[in-house]
């Protein structure tokens, strides 16, 4: 396995993370490589987040990121419940983070994410090379005493091998939380294959103004 660079820590990012059933399940299946199996309902995940200041990271600096792709079967996270996930798109504003991610087989490309909050209305917009491609609108409340914590599992492909990485996280979700709309804005962009079914069927999710995680945690070749 290719030698990988040191892990990084990110604290207090503003994060919108949720999943949905897709409009075109077969298109989602086609994005999953040999050796992995998509979830039975072909569920898609997406994380749109912003790191506002360099002091929130151990070395990355400030950046924004949207990543998404299919949930998987048979490769659950360490909790045995949360599905493992396959990145198909990874729109990142930082050359340093893109280079770091690429060493792990992540399909990192140029992109920016903004999260705007006015009252209880949140709008998250993802751009790819300056073109808006995804817009999420959600209704959000305030953080309370709840804390989401655990480890996520992401799979990548590098040097002919599938890699498995565990990513510990702690997030303070808001309540209430409801995704009101999810728009894929560019039918000619490859990410359009992951667009949601109509009516929108959000299967899980949260928004947290304070989400922290290690990037990445333990890694191994998928056996």
Short mmCIF file of C-alpha atoms in Angstrom, two decimals:
data_model
loop_
_atom_site.label_atom_id
_atom_site.label_comp_id
_atom_site.label_asym_id
_atom_site.label_seq_id
_atom_site.Cartn_x
_atom_site.Cartn_y
_atom_site.Cartn_z
CA UNK A 1 0.00 0.00 0.00
CA UNK A 2 1.23 3.50 -0.83
CA UNK A 3 2.70 5.33 2.20
CA UNK A 4 0.10 7.78 3.49
CA UNK A 5 0.64 11.18 5.07
CA UNK A 6 -0.24 12.01 8.67
CA UNK A 7 -3.82 12.29 9.91
CA UNK A 8 -5.39 15.72 10.43
CA UNK A 9 -7.87 17.10 12.96
CA UNK A 10 -10.73 19.50 12.14
CA UNK A 11 -12.87 21.10 14.86
CA UNK A 12 -16.10 23.11 14.88
CA UNK A 13 -16.87 22.95 11.17
CA UNK A 14 -20.36 23.96 10.02
CA UNK A 15 -21.74 20.71 8.61
CA UNK A 16 -24.87 19.59 6.75
CA UNK A 17 -24.84 15.82 6.36
CA UNK A 18 -27.74 13.67 5.12
CA UNK A 19 -28.86 10.90 2.79
CA UNK A 20 -31.64 10.25 0.25
CA UNK A 21 -33.05 7.75 -2.20
CA UNK A 22 -32.03 8.51 -5.80
CA UNK A 23 -34.07 9.21 -8.92
CA UNK A 24 -31.97 6.75 -10.95
CA UNK A 25 -30.92 3.75 -8.82
CA UNK A 26 -29.18 2.06 -11.75
CA UNK A 27 -27.01 5.13 -12.38
CA UNK A 28 -25.96 5.04 -8.72
CA UNK A 29 -25.14 1.32 -8.94
CA UNK A 30 -22.96 1.97 -11.98
CA UNK A 31 -20.73 4.25 -9.89
CA UNK A 32 -19.85 1.51 -7.38
CA UNK A 33 -16.68 -0.38 -8.37
CA UNK A 34 -16.22 -4.13 -8.59
CA UNK A 35 -15.66 -5.62 -5.15
CA UNK A 36 -18.20 -3.37 -3.44
CA UNK A 37 -22.00 -3.61 -3.25
CA UNK A 38 -24.40 -0.65 -3.14
CA UNK A 39 -27.10 -0.43 -0.48
CA UNK A 40 -30.34 -2.25 -1.46
CA UNK A 41 -32.22 1.05 -1.93
CA UNK A 42 -29.18 2.63 -3.68
CA UNK A 43 -29.15 5.34 -1.00
CA UNK A 44 -26.86 8.34 -1.54
CA UNK A 45 -25.05 10.38 1.14
CA UNK A 46 -23.77 13.97 1.01
CA UNK A 47 -21.75 16.13 3.36
CA UNK A 48 -21.60 19.90 2.74
CA UNK A 49 -19.34 21.65 5.23
CA UNK A 50 -17.28 24.79 5.81
CA UNK A 51 -14.15 25.28 7.93
CA UNK A 52 -14.08 29.02 8.48
CA UNK A 53 -10.64 29.56 10.04
CA UNK A 54 -7.20 27.97 9.93
CA UNK A 55 -7.19 27.66 13.73
CA UNK A 56 -9.91 24.98 13.37
CA UNK A 57 -7.48 22.51 11.77
CA UNK A 58 -4.19 20.87 12.71
CA UNK A 59 -2.65 21.80 9.37
CA UNK A 60 -5.18 22.13 6.57
CA UNK A 61 -6.09 25.79 6.96
CA UNK A 62 -9.57 27.12 6.19
CA UNK A 63 -11.48 25.36 3.40
CA UNK A 64 -14.90 24.20 2.22
CA UNK A 65 -15.96 20.79 0.94
CA UNK A 66 -18.86 18.85 -0.49
CA UNK A 67 -18.51 15.12 -0.91
CA UNK A 68 -21.10 12.53 -1.87
CA UNK A 69 -21.65 9.04 -3.21
CA UNK A 70 -23.47 5.73 -2.65
CA UNK A 71 -23.91 3.95 0.65
CA UNK A 72 -22.60 0.37 0.62
CA UNK A 73 -23.65 -3.04 1.90
CA UNK A 74 -21.41 -5.44 3.82
CA UNK A 75 -18.75 -2.93 4.89
CA UNK A 76 -20.35 -1.19 7.85
CA UNK A 77 -18.65 1.34 10.11
CA UNK A 78 -17.26 0.05 13.45
CA UNK A 79 -20.69 0.45 15.10
CA UNK A 80 -21.99 -2.33 12.85
CA UNK A 81 -24.98 -0.19 11.84
CA UNK A 82 -23.83 2.83 9.82
CA UNK A 83 -23.05 1.78 6.24
CA UNK A 84 -19.64 2.19 4.70
CA UNK A 85 -19.55 4.80 1.95
CA UNK A 86 -17.96 5.25 -1.49
CA UNK A 87 -16.88 8.71 -2.63
CA UNK A 88 -17.81 9.51 -6.23
CA UNK A 89 -17.45 13.31 -6.01
CA UNK A 90 -15.34 15.50 -3.75
CA UNK A 91 -15.46 19.27 -4.41
CA UNK A 92 -12.79 21.00 -2.33
CA UNK A 93 -11.66 24.64 -2.21
CA UNK A 94 -8.12 23.99 -0.91
CA UNK A 95 -5.20 22.80 -3.08
CA UNK A 96 -3.54 21.42 0.07
CA UNK A 97 -6.57 19.36 1.08
CA UNK A 98 -7.12 18.13 -2.48
CA UNK A 99 -3.51 16.94 -2.65
CA UNK A 100 -3.84 15.26 0.76
CA UNK A 101 -7.07 13.51 -0.24
CA UNK A 102 -5.65 12.38 -3.57
CA UNK A 103 -2.91 10.42 -1.79
CA UNK A 104 -5.74 8.31 -0.35
CA UNK A 105 -7.49 7.70 -3.66
CA UNK A 106 -10.19 10.30 -3.09
CA UNK A 107 -11.55 11.81 -6.38
CA UNK A 108 -10.72 15.39 -5.31
CA UNK A 109 -11.61 18.23 -7.70
CA UNK A 110 -11.86 22.02 -7.49
CA UNK A 111 -15.03 23.31 -5.85
CA UNK A 112 -16.43 25.55 -3.16
CA UNK A 113 -19.27 25.24 -0.66
CA UNK A 114 -21.13 28.04 1.09
CA UNK A 115 -23.57 27.70 3.98
CA UNK A 116 -25.83 30.68 4.61
CA UNK A 117 -28.13 30.87 7.61
CA UNK A 118 -30.88 33.47 7.93
CA UNK A 119 -33.14 32.89 10.88
CA UNK A 120 -34.09 29.22 10.72
CA UNK A 121 -33.51 28.90 6.96
CA UNK A 122 -30.23 27.37 5.81
CA UNK A 123 -29.03 27.31 2.19
CA UNK A 124 -25.95 25.29 1.24
CA UNK A 125 -24.59 25.72 -2.29
CA UNK A 126 -21.88 23.64 -3.94
CA UNK A 127 -19.93 24.90 -6.94
CA UNK A 128 -17.75 22.82 -9.26
CA UNK A 129 -15.13 24.93 -11.05
CA UNK A 130 -17.23 28.02 -10.36
CA UNK A 131 -20.53 26.52 -11.58
CA UNK A 132 -23.32 25.90 -9.00
CA UNK A 133 -24.23 22.21 -9.18
CA UNK A 134 -26.06 21.43 -5.90
CA UNK A 135 -28.25 23.53 -3.61
CA UNK A 136 -29.78 22.33 -0.36
CA UNK A 137 -32.42 24.27 1.56
CA UNK A 138 -33.18 23.23 5.12
CA UNK A 139 -35.08 24.39 8.19
CA UNK A 140 -32.89 24.32 11.28
CA UNK A 141 -33.21 25.07 14.97
CA UNK A 142 -30.77 25.47 17.83
CA UNK A 143 -28.24 23.11 19.36
CA UNK A 144 -29.29 21.50 22.62
CA UNK A 145 -27.81 18.76 24.77
CA UNK A 146 -27.65 16.09 22.07
CA UNK A 147 -24.29 14.93 20.69
CA UNK A 148 -23.72 12.68 17.68
CA UNK A 149 -20.50 10.69 17.94
CA UNK A 150 -18.88 7.59 16.53
CA UNK A 151 -16.84 6.56 13.51
CA UNK A 152 -17.64 6.60 9.82
CA UNK A 153 -16.12 4.30 7.22
CA UNK A 154 -15.16 5.47 3.74
CA UNK A 155 -13.76 3.35 0.93
CA UNK A 156 -11.36 4.53 -1.77
CA UNK A 157 -9.34 2.98 -4.59
CA UNK A 158 -5.56 3.47 -4.73
CA UNK A 159 -2.78 1.66 -6.60
CA UNK A 160 -5.11 -1.17 -7.60
CA UNK A 161 -6.36 -1.75 -4.06
CA UNK A 162 -9.50 -0.84 -2.14
CA UNK A 163 -8.68 1.11 1.03
CA UNK A 164 -10.89 1.30 4.11
CA UNK A 165 -10.60 4.31 6.44
CA UNK A 166 -12.30 4.95 9.79
CA UNK A 167 -13.12 8.59 10.58
CA UNK A 168 -14.06 9.43 14.19
CA UNK A 169 -16.40 12.39 14.68
CA UNK A 170 -18.28 14.41 17.30
CA UNK A 171 -21.10 16.76 16.27
CA UNK A 172 -23.71 18.84 18.08
CA UNK A 173 -26.90 18.63 15.97
CA UNK A 174 -29.62 21.25 15.89
CA UNK A 175 -33.28 20.55 16.57
CA UNK A 176 -35.54 20.82 14.66
CA UNK A 177 -33.93 19.83 11.36
CA UNK A 178 -35.66 19.29 8.02
CA UNK A 179 -34.31 19.24 4.47
CA UNK A 180 -36.93 21.11 2.46
CA UNK A 181 -35.38 20.81 -0.99
CA UNK A 182 -32.34 19.33 -2.73
CA UNK A 183 -31.62 20.64 -6.22
CA UNK A 184 -29.09 19.27 -8.70
CA UNK A 185 -28.65 22.28 -10.93
CA UNK A 186 -26.61 21.04 -13.91
CA UNK A 187 -28.02 18.05 -15.85
CA UNK A 188 -24.82 17.84 -17.91
CA UNK A 189 -22.56 17.51 -14.84
CA UNK A 190 -21.59 13.94 -13.81
CA UNK A 191 -22.87 14.52 -10.27
CA UNK A 192 -26.41 14.74 -11.68
CA UNK A 193 -26.50 10.91 -11.63
CA UNK A 194 -26.94 11.14 -7.85
CA UNK A 195 -29.97 13.46 -7.92
CA UNK A 196 -32.84 12.61 -5.52
CA UNK A 197 -36.13 10.94 -6.31
CA UNK A 198 -39.29 13.01 -6.45
CA UNK A 199 -40.83 13.57 -4.01
CA UNK A 200 -37.67 14.03 -1.96
CA UNK A 201 -37.08 11.10 0.39
CA UNK A 202 -34.48 12.06 3.02
CA UNK A 203 -33.52 8.92 4.93
CA UNK A 204 -31.37 10.46 7.71
CA UNK A 205 -29.40 13.61 8.44
CA UNK A 206 -28.37 16.50 10.63
CA UNK A 207 -27.00 20.02 10.63
CA UNK A 208 -24.35 20.94 13.18
CA UNK A 209 -22.63 24.32 13.61
CA UNK A 210 -19.92 22.50 15.60
CA UNK A 211 -18.79 19.24 14.00
CA UNK A 212 -15.30 17.85 14.64
CA UNK A 213 -13.49 14.86 13.16
CA UNK A 214 -10.15 13.22 12.44
CA UNK A 215 -9.19 13.05 8.77
CA UNK A 216 -8.62 10.17 8.40
CA UNK A 217 -8.40 7.64 11.19
CA UNK A 218 -7.12 4.09 10.92
CA UNK A 219 -6.68 2.75 7.42
CA UNK A 220 -6.20 -0.68 5.92
CA UNK A 221 -6.43 -2.56 2.64
CA UNK A 222 -9.92 -4.01 2.26
CA UNK A 223 -9.59 -7.77 2.54
#
